[in-house]
Amino acid sequence: MSKVEIIGPMEFLLPVLDRVRALGLFQVEQEMRGFVGREDEKAFRSVRLDKKTLAERLYFDDLLARIGQLAAFLPKLPTRCSYLEPHSAVGIVADVVDKHTALCSGLCRRRDALEEERSELLRQTSFLDALEPLFKTAGEGTGLDFIGVSLKNGEAVDHLYQLIARLTGDTFEFVTTSGPEGAIIVLITLPAELGGKVRDVLNGERIPELAFPASLGQLPFPDKVRTVRRRIGDIGAELDRVNAELHRFASRWWPTYHSVREWLLDRLTLLTTTAAIHKTDLCFFIHGWMPSPDVARLSSLLNGEFQGRVVVVEQEALEEEMETVPIAIRNPPYFRPFELFTRILPLPAYRSYDPTPFIGIFFPIFFGMILGDVGYGLLLAACALVMLKLCRTRRDLRDAALILLVSSCYAVVFGFLYGECFGGLVGWALLEQTCVIERSRAIMPMLAFSLSIGVAHVTLGLCLGLWSALRRGAVREALTKLVNILLLLCLAALAVSLFSPFPVPVRRGLNVAVVVAIPLMLLTGGLLAPLEMMKNIGNIVSYARIMAIGLASVLIAQVANRFAGLTGDVLTGAVAGGLLHLINIVLGVFSPTIHSLRLHYVEFFDKFMVYGGRRFEPFKKPSG
Amino acid sequence: MEKVLLGFAAALAVGLCAIATGWAQSRIGSAGAGTLAEKPELSGTIIILLAIPETMVILGFVVAAMILYL
């Protein structure tokens, strides 16, 4: 990352900012300190917007808010390109936006009212559906009144029956049926002159009659039913008309509004960034950071555009600024998907390392060592390919699929080395030839292998930590790391000598080295140094999970095979074994992933990573 | 008799460590769930924290393997 200063005459400020933004590689720094000497700071002042530009900014802000209000009323449609140039359309849009907002809000209000009315009527039709058969039983004779009631339980039905019988002197017909949500619908048919009296008593007893809109109040019951049904149909048609009108409006006008909105956002970002720029009486200064390889490109672009009147200067970054240098992580295509795992971590400090390549190299190897099965690996590779095809546009899922693809390839490779295909040899002559170790039986060799991987990985971490400390000039820390590395290697060699004895002089040399290294460690690392050493040894033992989880995986696969064989039936065996294998494959994706990541995050990165970097946020056009 | 004692020791080594891991993970899990409700962006850290106590049971497994096979 380079510290860069752009200097030019004031009249070029906005065009220069526009070009810098179009390039999208420059992070503007508001803070002057570090860019100019303390004694020169007084000569600089922030660029303040003149009255005209300030008024323009307020106008754009207001227009943007009004377009936002209109957007809230419009349906979301795929936006076509506008045929109008946004700058020239701003005036037109400003003139009509309020009128359009009023029109669209009116349509939306109408749509909401219609939807509310329809949902209310639909609720009533669920009762009407239940009432209709009763209504046919009761007949549609003149001089009769109909009262529909919804009751919650059978006891209320008895109570209502006795009440109506008392009120009408048994001149009524009482029919019940079940309604929606367990309710009991009752239709009471009685002489018209008794209707009012019965309704009054029902109101007093808090038994509400099935309610209909007030406009239907005067209609007889059968007409109410027909009117409600007809109204629902009418509402549907009107809703379609309102929606079509909104849709038509959006497809006609939104592209113009969209392009104007993009232009306004663009312009406002430019004006906002202007406040972070400094100037003298004659010229402006834009300070900031950009990737070193792109400085020459920016320089030649601005030189060509402004005939050498705008200068790009690369300044030397000071020691005390190292903490503030923004971090941009860029990786070659192979490592790029592994940034998915790096994004979980905080950003590394500027002088630390980008952890992505380490994860890209070691994660698939650990994954393969844990899963290590040709069959599972091939199945997961197929799944990864399908996932890649389906999720081309979704970055995270595409990255996950690519990681799975690479990791499953390693699982196939280790599957050949372990001689495993779905947990067993499955009669493959090739597997028998490539099998180096049968891990379900060779537990101790696999444990030794895993711990060796741990020693190598942790030592690499310590070496990187040593290099990092040297770069930062932390000599004492570097010495501690060096002593730790030596002591760790000596201890590892002594552990090996327990199983395969070394010649006596070599063993004696190792013992002496350990005896010398311990006080050296205390001298360089202080009293806590032995604790650090114990932590390193604990970290190495933690790599035993490569063997332990792998062993669990292969044993489950073998159990699945035996289980399938025990059933005595091809079909049942295939289903039972297949299900167990499926569970094992799911576990075989999650478990190795979590544990491989843990080995990186906790055991490995702990040795050399320094976090706390600031993200590189270049000045660029806002994304639509 | 010696084999029985060795088996019992190995079972204890794995079993006690597994119980300890389970207990630790239950505490971390419940605290992590509470944290995630407020700060979903910490999911990566929580997963790592949850995986940390598994070292105990793996160490127990290593000890058990050494008891049985060495």
XYZ file of C-alpha atoms in Angstrom:
694
model
C 0.000 0.000 0.000
C 1.434 3.404 -0.961
C 0.916 6.771 0.681
C -0.123 9.063 -2.148
C -0.818 12.781 -2.525
C -2.629 14.354 -5.480
C -2.055 18.083 -6.007
C -3.656 20.354 -8.571
C -5.308 23.756 -9.148
C -8.626 24.316 -7.378
C -10.686 24.479 -10.574
C -9.781 20.836 -11.310
C -10.890 19.507 -7.923
C -14.232 18.010 -8.936
C -13.052 16.556 -12.277
C -10.009 15.013 -10.538
C -12.195 13.530 -7.802
C -14.459 12.165 -10.515
C -11.543 10.405 -12.265
C -10.150 9.089 -8.958
C -13.548 7.714 -8.073
C -13.984 6.117 -11.502
C -10.693 4.278 -10.927
C -11.962 3.069 -7.525
C -8.504 2.407 -6.070
C -7.858 5.398 -3.825
C -8.810 5.726 -0.158
C -9.099 9.403 0.736
C -7.636 10.241 4.144
C -9.200 13.118 6.037
C -6.374 13.363 8.576
C -3.561 15.713 7.474
C -1.075 14.512 10.052
C 1.708 12.465 8.512
C 1.139 13.895 5.057
C 2.474 17.390 5.689
C 4.942 18.689 8.254
C 3.540 20.012 11.522
C 4.849 23.491 10.752
C 3.044 23.518 7.367
C -0.332 22.367 8.707
C -1.525 25.936 9.211
C -1.175 26.661 5.500
C -3.853 24.059 4.743
C -7.560 24.247 5.364
C -10.522 22.037 4.537
C -12.311 22.650 1.278
C -15.626 24.239 2.127
C -18.449 24.115 -0.353
C -19.416 27.480 -1.786
C -23.003 28.670 -1.420
C -24.031 27.514 -4.863
C -22.610 24.012 -4.367
C -24.084 23.811 -0.888
C -27.510 24.750 -2.232
C -27.033 22.161 -4.973
C -26.222 19.510 -2.343
C -29.322 20.335 -0.284
C -31.457 20.246 -3.435
C -30.053 16.835 -4.395
C -30.573 15.508 -0.868
C -34.206 16.639 -0.922
C -34.846 15.222 -4.399
C -33.274 11.909 -3.394
C -35.591 11.710 -0.377
C -38.633 12.451 -2.576
C -37.631 9.759 -5.077
C -37.212 7.382 -2.113
C -40.805 8.138 -1.042
C -42.086 7.345 -4.523
C -40.019 4.149 -4.696
C -41.772 2.870 -1.560
C -45.107 2.820 -3.448
C -43.873 1.070 -6.585
C -43.659 -2.681 -7.222
C -40.133 -4.092 -7.555
C -39.551 -4.787 -11.232
C -36.412 -5.600 -13.226
C -35.126 -2.168 -14.266
C -34.406 -1.522 -17.927
C -31.918 1.150 -19.035
C -33.287 4.667 -19.199
C -33.127 6.349 -22.598
C -32.741 9.779 -20.974
C -29.403 11.202 -19.856
C -29.777 11.427 -16.038
C -28.330 14.923 -15.699
C -30.861 16.403 -18.115
C -33.703 14.387 -16.559
C -33.135 15.795 -13.050
C -35.241 18.883 -13.705
C -38.132 16.899 -15.225
C -38.075 14.431 -12.352
C -38.041 17.221 -9.753
C -41.134 18.756 -11.404
C -43.224 15.603 -11.551
C -42.053 13.531 -8.572
C -44.602 14.977 -6.115
C -47.461 14.508 -8.580
C -46.375 10.935 -9.228
C -46.012 10.248 -5.505
C -49.550 11.504 -4.880
C -50.874 9.355 -7.743
C -49.051 6.220 -6.620
C -49.842 6.694 -2.934
C -53.536 7.089 -3.897
C -53.384 3.850 -5.892
C -51.630 2.084 -3.005
C -54.211 3.336 -0.505
C -56.998 2.121 -2.802
C -55.254 -1.247 -3.157
C -54.843 -1.580 0.622
C -58.503 -0.689 1.239
C -59.665 -3.197 -1.366
C -57.448 -5.923 0.049
C -58.740 -5.239 3.545
C -62.351 -5.359 2.364
C -61.729 -8.550 0.429
C -60.067 -10.311 3.368
C -63.029 -9.312 5.591
C -65.534 -10.593 3.022
C -63.544 -13.795 2.534
C -63.701 -14.346 6.281
C -67.466 -13.985 6.070
C -67.733 -16.306 3.078
C -66.198 -19.089 5.144
C -69.305 -18.803 7.324
C -71.557 -18.395 4.304
C -70.199 -21.646 2.850
C -71.293 -23.361 6.052
C -74.671 -21.597 6.048
C -75.611 -22.253 2.448
C -76.770 -25.894 2.884
C -78.834 -24.855 5.950
C -80.335 -22.093 3.984
C -81.529 -24.537 1.312
C -83.121 -26.687 4.068
C -84.820 -23.700 5.580
C -86.257 -22.553 2.259
C -86.426 -19.107 0.752
C -90.066 -18.256 1.458
C -91.391 -14.717 1.725
C -92.295 -13.276 5.153
C -89.470 -15.129 6.862
C -86.386 -13.708 8.535
C -82.991 -15.430 8.782
C -80.481 -14.975 11.583
C -77.019 -16.525 11.354
C -75.023 -17.062 14.540
C -71.606 -18.574 15.209
C -71.160 -20.434 18.526
C -68.100 -21.904 20.185
C -69.535 -25.047 21.846
C -72.517 -27.398 22.110
C -73.737 -26.051 25.476
C -74.263 -22.633 23.939
C -76.348 -24.257 21.184
C -78.772 -25.747 23.759
C -78.990 -22.461 25.588
C -79.699 -20.590 22.343
C -82.343 -23.123 21.269
C -84.259 -22.729 24.544
C -83.971 -18.951 24.343
C -85.370 -18.771 20.801
C -88.128 -21.262 21.640
C -89.222 -19.111 24.584
C -89.138 -15.897 22.518
C -90.958 -17.219 19.440
C -93.324 -19.688 21.052
C -91.832 -22.540 19.024
C -92.522 -20.844 15.677
C -89.029 -21.151 14.285
C -86.648 -23.493 12.538
C -83.194 -24.101 14.054
C -80.497 -25.748 11.943
C -76.811 -26.215 12.845
C -73.658 -27.175 11.018
C -69.914 -27.048 11.719
C -68.064 -23.949 10.582
C -64.404 -22.975 10.261
C -62.003 -23.454 13.219
C -64.422 -25.773 15.100
C -67.208 -23.185 15.410
C -70.884 -24.232 15.255
C -72.911 -22.246 12.739
C -76.617 -21.859 13.482
C -79.272 -20.620 11.067
C -82.517 -19.534 12.703
C -85.543 -19.143 10.415
C -88.468 -17.324 12.004
C -91.398 -15.023 11.104
C -90.180 -11.576 9.996
C -92.113 -9.751 12.764
C -90.176 -11.656 15.463
C -86.750 -10.913 13.919
C -86.162 -7.557 15.672
C -87.169 -8.875 19.087
C -84.911 -11.916 18.804
C -81.945 -9.774 17.632
C -82.350 -7.455 20.651
C -82.312 -10.391 23.058
C -79.315 -11.958 21.296
C -77.420 -8.662 21.622
C -78.274 -8.596 25.325
C -76.999 -12.151 25.719
C -73.785 -11.148 23.853
C -74.430 -13.615 21.037
C -73.425 -11.608 17.934
C -75.194 -12.165 14.645
C -72.855 -12.903 11.734
C -71.889 -9.374 10.723
C -72.056 -8.031 7.186
C -71.052 -4.617 5.883
C -73.495 -1.821 6.777
C -74.358 -1.372 3.087
C -75.960 -4.834 3.128
C -77.924 -4.171 6.293
C -81.293 -3.662 4.561
C -81.029 -6.683 2.285
C -82.693 -10.000 3.067
C -80.333 -12.793 4.052
C -80.275 -14.635 0.696
C -79.520 -11.364 -1.109
C -76.727 -10.634 1.379
C -75.061 -13.919 0.453
C -75.298 -13.235 -3.261
C -74.137 -9.621 -2.867
C -71.087 -10.614 -0.815
C -70.018 -13.161 -3.423
C -70.531 -10.679 -6.238
C -68.569 -8.009 -4.330
C -65.613 -10.342 -3.834
C -65.496 -10.882 -7.581
C -65.699 -7.111 -8.223
C -62.922 -6.404 -5.725
C -60.666 -8.949 -7.445
C -61.191 -7.236 -10.797
C -60.607 -3.768 -9.321
C -57.462 -4.953 -7.539
C -56.134 -6.320 -10.824
C -56.834 -2.957 -12.444
C -55.050 -0.985 -9.659
C -52.066 -3.358 -9.673
C -51.846 -3.192 -13.452
C -51.876 0.602 -13.270
C -49.053 0.634 -10.695
C -47.137 -1.904 -12.778
C -47.608 0.173 -15.918
C -46.468 3.303 -14.123
C -43.388 1.572 -12.703
C -42.306 0.107 -16.034
C -42.781 3.477 -17.735
C -41.259 5.845 -15.182
C -39.008 3.882 -12.793
C -36.058 3.480 -15.209
C -35.843 7.284 -15.433
C -36.177 7.691 -11.670
C -33.635 4.914 -11.118
C -30.992 6.478 -13.341
C -31.587 9.916 -11.791
C -31.305 8.412 -8.325
C -28.006 6.718 -9.242
C -26.722 10.007 -10.626
C -27.785 11.887 -7.484
C -26.103 9.334 -5.207
C -23.001 9.599 -7.308
C -22.977 13.362 -7.181
C -23.671 13.485 -3.434
C -20.786 11.065 -2.713
C -18.534 13.360 -4.684
C -19.698 16.431 -2.764
C -19.404 14.641 0.597
C -15.842 13.538 -0.151
C -14.936 17.097 -1.059
C -15.202 17.931 2.638
C -12.245 15.575 3.315
C -10.005 17.444 0.876
C -7.569 20.181 1.912
C -6.495 23.265 0.011
C -4.192 26.253 0.102
C -4.966 29.550 -1.570
C -4.041 28.173 -4.962
C -4.360 24.428 -5.064
C -6.030 21.370 -3.560
C -4.377 18.392 -1.842
C -5.950 14.938 -1.820
C -4.198 12.612 0.626
C -4.711 8.916 0.878
C -3.658 5.332 0.295
C -3.727 3.107 -2.738
C -2.212 -0.234 -3.827
C 1.412 0.383 -4.883
C 1.152 -1.283 -8.324
C -1.672 1.110 -9.314
C 0.089 4.405 -8.490
C 1.739 4.669 -11.919
C -1.630 4.053 -13.592
C -3.316 6.857 -11.643
C -0.392 9.180 -12.306
C -0.418 8.647 -16.064
C -4.233 8.919 -16.185
C -4.305 12.298 -14.405
C -1.233 13.579 -16.260
C -2.789 12.770 -19.600
C -6.202 14.151 -18.698
C -5.063 17.464 -17.199
C -1.943 18.138 -19.317
C 0.470 17.720 -16.416
C -1.239 20.303 -14.180
C -2.289 17.639 -11.651
C 0.572 15.834 -9.918
C 0.550 12.441 -8.169
C 3.285 12.088 -5.528
C 4.144 8.853 -3.732
C 5.325 9.627 -0.203
C 7.304 7.456 2.168
C 5.152 5.897 4.899
C 6.470 6.726 8.367
C 7.149 4.096 11.017
C 4.416 5.429 13.325
C 1.850 5.247 10.496
C 2.156 1.506 10.055
C -0.824 0.912 12.347
C -3.035 3.164 10.208
C -2.184 1.788 6.773
C -5.384 0.268 5.322
C -5.402 -3.414 4.455
C -6.521 -4.768 1.090
C -6.466 -8.528 0.755
C -5.779 -9.804 -2.755
C -4.999 -13.388 -3.609
C -4.332 -15.481 -6.718
C -7.429 -17.271 -8.108
C -6.672 -20.585 -6.335
C -6.598 -18.954 -2.884
C -9.489 -16.525 -3.447
C -12.296 -18.910 -2.328
C -10.444 -19.497 0.956
C -11.000 -15.829 1.827
C -14.388 -17.138 3.000
C -12.587 -18.471 6.095
C -10.373 -15.414 6.431
C -13.391 -13.111 6.545
C -14.406 -14.738 9.846
C -11.202 -13.431 11.429
C -10.409 -9.802 12.210
C -8.214 -8.098 9.611
C -4.469 -8.701 10.054
C -2.272 -5.728 10.935
C -0.381 -4.159 8.023
C 2.925 -5.837 8.858
C 1.386 -9.190 9.683
C 0.501 -11.875 7.147
C -2.565 -12.492 5.029
C -3.753 -15.824 6.503
C -5.568 -16.891 3.292
C -2.656 -18.685 1.545
C -1.905 -20.709 4.698
C -5.526 -21.806 4.936
C -5.546 -22.473 1.184
C -2.537 -24.776 1.446
C -3.128 -26.616 4.720
C -6.924 -26.703 5.092
C -7.597 -29.115 2.183
C -4.674 -31.316 3.292
C -6.029 -31.610 6.850
C -9.537 -32.150 5.515
C -8.271 -34.904 3.220
C -6.241 -36.521 6.007
C -9.297 -36.623 8.290
C -11.878 -37.784 5.739
C -9.507 -39.898 3.587
C -11.994 -42.012 1.624
C -12.122 -42.443 -2.162
C -15.893 -43.021 -2.262
C -16.788 -40.145 0.023
C -14.324 -37.867 -1.746
C -15.807 -38.602 -5.180
C -19.364 -38.093 -3.887
C -18.440 -34.774 -2.276
C -16.645 -33.666 -5.445
C -19.818 -34.414 -7.420
C -21.882 -32.436 -4.855
C -19.401 -29.551 -5.112
C -19.689 -29.518 -8.912
C -23.503 -29.463 -8.721
C -23.331 -26.674 -6.137
C -20.958 -24.722 -8.391
C -23.367 -25.022 -11.300
C -26.368 -23.949 -9.213
C -24.743 -21.108 -7.263
C -22.686 -19.239 -9.841
C -23.968 -15.850 -8.787
C -23.836 -16.232 -4.989
C -20.246 -15.562 -3.988
C -20.152 -17.283 -0.591
C -21.827 -20.475 -1.823
C -19.595 -20.564 -4.909
C -16.496 -20.165 -2.721
C -17.745 -22.920 -0.367
C -18.285 -25.218 -3.374
C -14.774 -24.539 -4.674
C -13.260 -25.233 -1.243
C -15.281 -28.460 -1.037
C -14.079 -29.467 -4.502
C -10.388 -28.980 -3.636
C -10.799 -30.634 -0.225
C -12.649 -33.645 -1.666
C -9.812 -34.135 -4.190
C -7.420 -34.390 -1.242
C -9.863 -36.818 0.447
C -9.643 -39.030 -2.664
C -5.823 -38.889 -2.615
C -5.665 -39.806 1.086
C -8.383 -42.414 0.471
C -5.971 -44.179 -1.881
C -3.173 -43.904 0.696
C -5.406 -45.320 3.454
C -6.915 -47.886 1.050
C -10.472 -46.845 1.869
C -13.553 -46.669 -0.299
C -16.776 -46.319 1.735
C -14.864 -47.533 4.777
C -13.433 -50.715 3.233
C -11.307 -51.977 0.398
C -14.369 -53.021 -1.643
C -12.197 -55.448 -3.577
C -10.350 -52.813 -5.604
C -6.980 -54.164 -6.643
C -5.828 -50.577 -7.145
C -6.685 -49.633 -3.560
C -4.797 -52.639 -2.248
C -1.745 -51.542 -4.193
C -1.864 -47.874 -3.153
C -2.725 -48.544 0.519
C 0.161 -47.337 2.680
C -1.484 -47.626 6.091
C -4.776 -49.137 7.248
C -5.766 -46.494 9.750
C -8.607 -48.386 11.443
C -5.997 -50.838 12.793
C -2.778 -48.832 12.908
C -3.871 -46.480 15.689
C -0.472 -45.701 17.192
C 1.297 -45.090 13.857
C -1.538 -42.757 12.842
C -1.229 -40.952 16.187
C 2.519 -40.526 15.618
C 1.818 -39.302 12.076
C -0.730 -36.730 13.308
C 1.624 -35.465 15.995
C 4.432 -35.166 13.420
C 2.121 -33.017 11.306
C 1.500 -30.964 14.461
C 5.230 -30.496 15.098
C 5.799 -29.391 11.498
C 2.806 -27.013 11.446
C 3.480 -25.418 14.837
C 7.203 -25.062 14.019
C 6.293 -23.356 10.743
C 4.037 -21.000 12.731
C 6.901 -20.215 15.125
C 9.290 -19.631 12.201
C 6.823 -17.168 10.666
C 6.483 -15.528 14.096
C 10.283 -15.259 14.284
C 10.420 -13.621 10.844
C 7.547 -11.297 11.733
C 9.262 -10.222 14.974
C 12.514 -9.557 13.088
C 10.654 -7.396 10.550
C 9.134 -5.379 13.368
C 12.532 -5.082 15.020
C 11.375 -6.947 18.165
C 14.687 -8.726 18.801
C 13.795 -10.151 22.217
C 10.575 -11.658 20.901
C 12.472 -13.086 17.933
C 15.011 -14.718 20.263
C 12.217 -16.243 22.361
C 10.662 -17.718 19.213
C 14.038 -19.074 18.103
C 14.690 -20.761 21.456
C 11.147 -22.151 21.394
C 11.723 -23.627 17.936
C 15.022 -25.232 18.968
C 13.597 -26.600 22.204
C 10.530 -27.958 20.438
C 12.621 -29.735 17.807
C 14.932 -31.192 20.476
C 11.961 -32.458 22.497
C 10.397 -33.956 19.355
C 13.672 -35.708 18.539
C 13.942 -37.033 22.113
C 10.349 -38.342 21.874
C 11.228 -40.148 18.638
C 14.357 -41.590 20.270
C 12.121 -43.307 22.869
C 10.685 -45.538 20.127
C 13.683 -45.755 17.835
C 16.823 -45.143 19.908
C 19.406 -42.768 18.399
C 23.130 -43.305 18.785
C 24.291 -42.314 22.280
C 26.271 -39.187 21.237
C 23.239 -37.818 19.374
C 20.975 -38.426 22.361
C 23.485 -36.853 24.708
C 23.713 -33.836 22.394
C 19.954 -33.463 22.428
C 19.867 -33.641 26.231
C 22.550 -30.966 26.485
C 20.656 -28.780 23.993
C 17.502 -29.031 26.103
C 19.398 -28.216 29.307
C 20.955 -25.145 27.636
C 17.734 -24.020 25.952
C 15.631 -23.913 29.146
C 17.578 -21.113 30.890
C 17.914 -19.328 27.544
C 14.158 -19.479 27.203
C 13.695 -17.999 30.693
C 16.235 -15.309 29.878
C 14.570 -14.190 26.646
C 10.916 -14.824 27.397
C 10.770 -14.170 31.140
C 8.984 -16.245 33.786
C 6.023 -16.951 31.521
C 8.200 -18.580 28.848
C 7.817 -22.169 30.230
C 4.066 -21.658 30.156
C 4.317 -20.656 26.493
C 6.361 -23.791 25.823
C 3.761 -25.969 27.544
C 1.118 -24.290 25.391
C 3.102 -25.156 22.264
C 3.325 -28.811 23.341
C -0.423 -28.800 24.075
C -1.025 -27.356 20.622
C 0.972 -30.177 19.024
C -0.988 -32.830 20.949
C -4.138 -31.147 19.681
C -3.227 -32.347 16.167
C -4.085 -35.853 17.401
C -7.638 -34.902 16.351
C -6.588 -35.591 12.755
C -6.224 -39.245 13.713
C -9.076 -39.361 16.250
C -11.791 -37.871 14.056
C -10.566 -39.784 11.016
C -10.718 -43.013 13.026
C -14.285 -42.240 14.119
C -15.239 -41.597 10.482
C -13.757 -44.861 9.170
C -15.289 -46.892 12.035
C -18.764 -45.491 11.346
C -18.296 -46.369 7.662
C -17.284 -49.926 8.577
C -20.272 -50.244 10.933
C -22.509 -49.119 8.060
C -21.061 -51.833 5.825
C -21.486 -54.528 8.510
C -24.983 -53.338 9.308
C -25.916 -53.585 5.632
C -24.498 -57.139 5.527
C -26.395 -58.231 8.666
C -29.823 -57.517 7.171
C -29.559 -60.505 4.802
C -31.510 -58.678 2.095
C -29.957 -56.670 -0.715
C -32.540 -53.878 -0.771
C -32.901 -53.461 3.018
C -29.124 -53.691 3.409
C -28.552 -51.032 0.760
C -31.082 -48.681 2.401
C -29.766 -49.226 5.962
C -26.095 -49.015 4.964
C -26.762 -46.081 2.627
C -28.474 -44.087 5.391
C -25.567 -44.628 7.797
C -23.085 -43.695 5.086
C -25.133 -40.568 4.355
C -24.974 -39.529 8.010
C -21.243 -40.226 7.968
C -20.755 -38.104 4.847
C -22.611 -35.177 6.451
C -20.450 -35.559 9.568
C -17.481 -36.001 7.258
C -18.035 -32.525 5.842
C -18.712 -30.626 9.070
C -16.298 -32.272 11.472
C -13.104 -32.028 9.375
C -14.024 -28.453 8.397
C -14.498 -27.242 11.974
C -11.429 -29.071 13.272
C -9.140 -28.069 10.402
C -10.199 -24.462 10.909
C -9.613 -24.737 14.614
C -6.108 -26.097 14.020
C -5.424 -23.003 11.925
C -7.149 -20.362 14.026
C -6.061 -21.565 17.470
C -2.905 -23.618 17.062
C -1.227 -22.108 14.001
C -2.164 -18.414 13.611
C -1.593 -17.848 17.328
C 2.152 -18.165 16.670
C 2.588 -15.325 14.211
C -0.603 -13.440 13.370
C -1.124 -9.877 14.611
C -4.695 -8.634 14.134
C -6.144 -5.126 14.185
C -5.787 -3.877 10.602
C -7.952 -1.174 9.039
C -10.010 -2.184 5.984
C -9.120 -0.541 2.672
C -12.227 1.327 1.541
C -11.503 3.010 -1.776
C -13.448 6.001 -3.013
C -15.668 4.638 -5.768
C -19.098 4.867 -7.279
C -21.806 3.625 -4.920
C -23.149 0.261 -6.024
C -26.767 0.396 -7.242
C -7.376 -59.115 35.391
C -4.678 -56.754 34.152
C -6.491 -56.384 30.817
C -9.707 -55.510 32.635
C -7.926 -52.842 34.661
C -6.292 -51.435 31.525
C -9.652 -51.301 29.765
C -11.244 -49.649 32.789
C -8.456 -47.050 32.941
C -8.821 -46.305 29.213
C -12.596 -46.001 29.581
C -12.146 -43.601 32.484
C -9.650 -41.530 30.510
C -12.054 -41.078 27.598
C -15.280 -41.005 29.643
C -14.264 -38.352 32.183
C -12.759 -36.166 29.465
C -15.930 -36.545 27.386
C -18.072 -35.476 30.355
C -15.793 -32.484 30.952
C -15.951 -31.525 27.280
C -19.729 -31.868 27.240
C -20.073 -29.700 30.329
C -17.717 -27.034 28.955
C -19.457 -27.032 25.577
C -22.880 -26.722 27.186
C -21.736 -23.588 29.030
C -20.017 -22.120 25.981
C -22.971 -23.063 23.783
C -25.566 -21.321 25.920
C -23.391 -18.212 26.320
C -22.632 -18.295 22.591
C -26.314 -18.522 21.684
C -26.959 -15.454 23.832
C -24.078 -13.614 22.171
C -25.254 -14.543 18.677
C -28.698 -13.111 19.393
C -27.065 -9.717 19.916
C -24.073 -9.940 17.584
C -24.598 -12.417 14.720
C -21.284 -11.314 13.179
C -19.450 -13.220 15.940
C -20.639 -16.614 14.657
C -17.122 -17.592 13.502
C -15.605 -16.838 16.892
C -18.382 -18.743 18.682
C -17.847 -21.847 16.517
C -14.139 -21.765 17.311
C -14.797 -21.273 21.022
C -17.204 -24.193 20.918
C -14.569 -26.422 19.309
C -11.871 -25.544 21.854
C -12.966 -27.885 24.724
C -12.928 -30.839 22.313
C -9.186 -30.908 22.879
C -9.906 -32.437 26.302
C -11.675 -35.499 24.937
C -9.049 -35.871 22.223
C -6.329 -35.780 24.864
C -8.313 -38.371 26.803
C -8.523 -40.503 23.682
C -4.764 -40.220 23.141
C -4.123 -41.252 26.764
C -6.537 -44.177 26.393
C -4.819 -45.289 23.186
C -1.461 -45.127 24.933
C -2.811 -47.132 27.888
C -4.146 -49.836 25.589
C -1.463 -50.035 22.938
C 1.838 -49.148 24.627
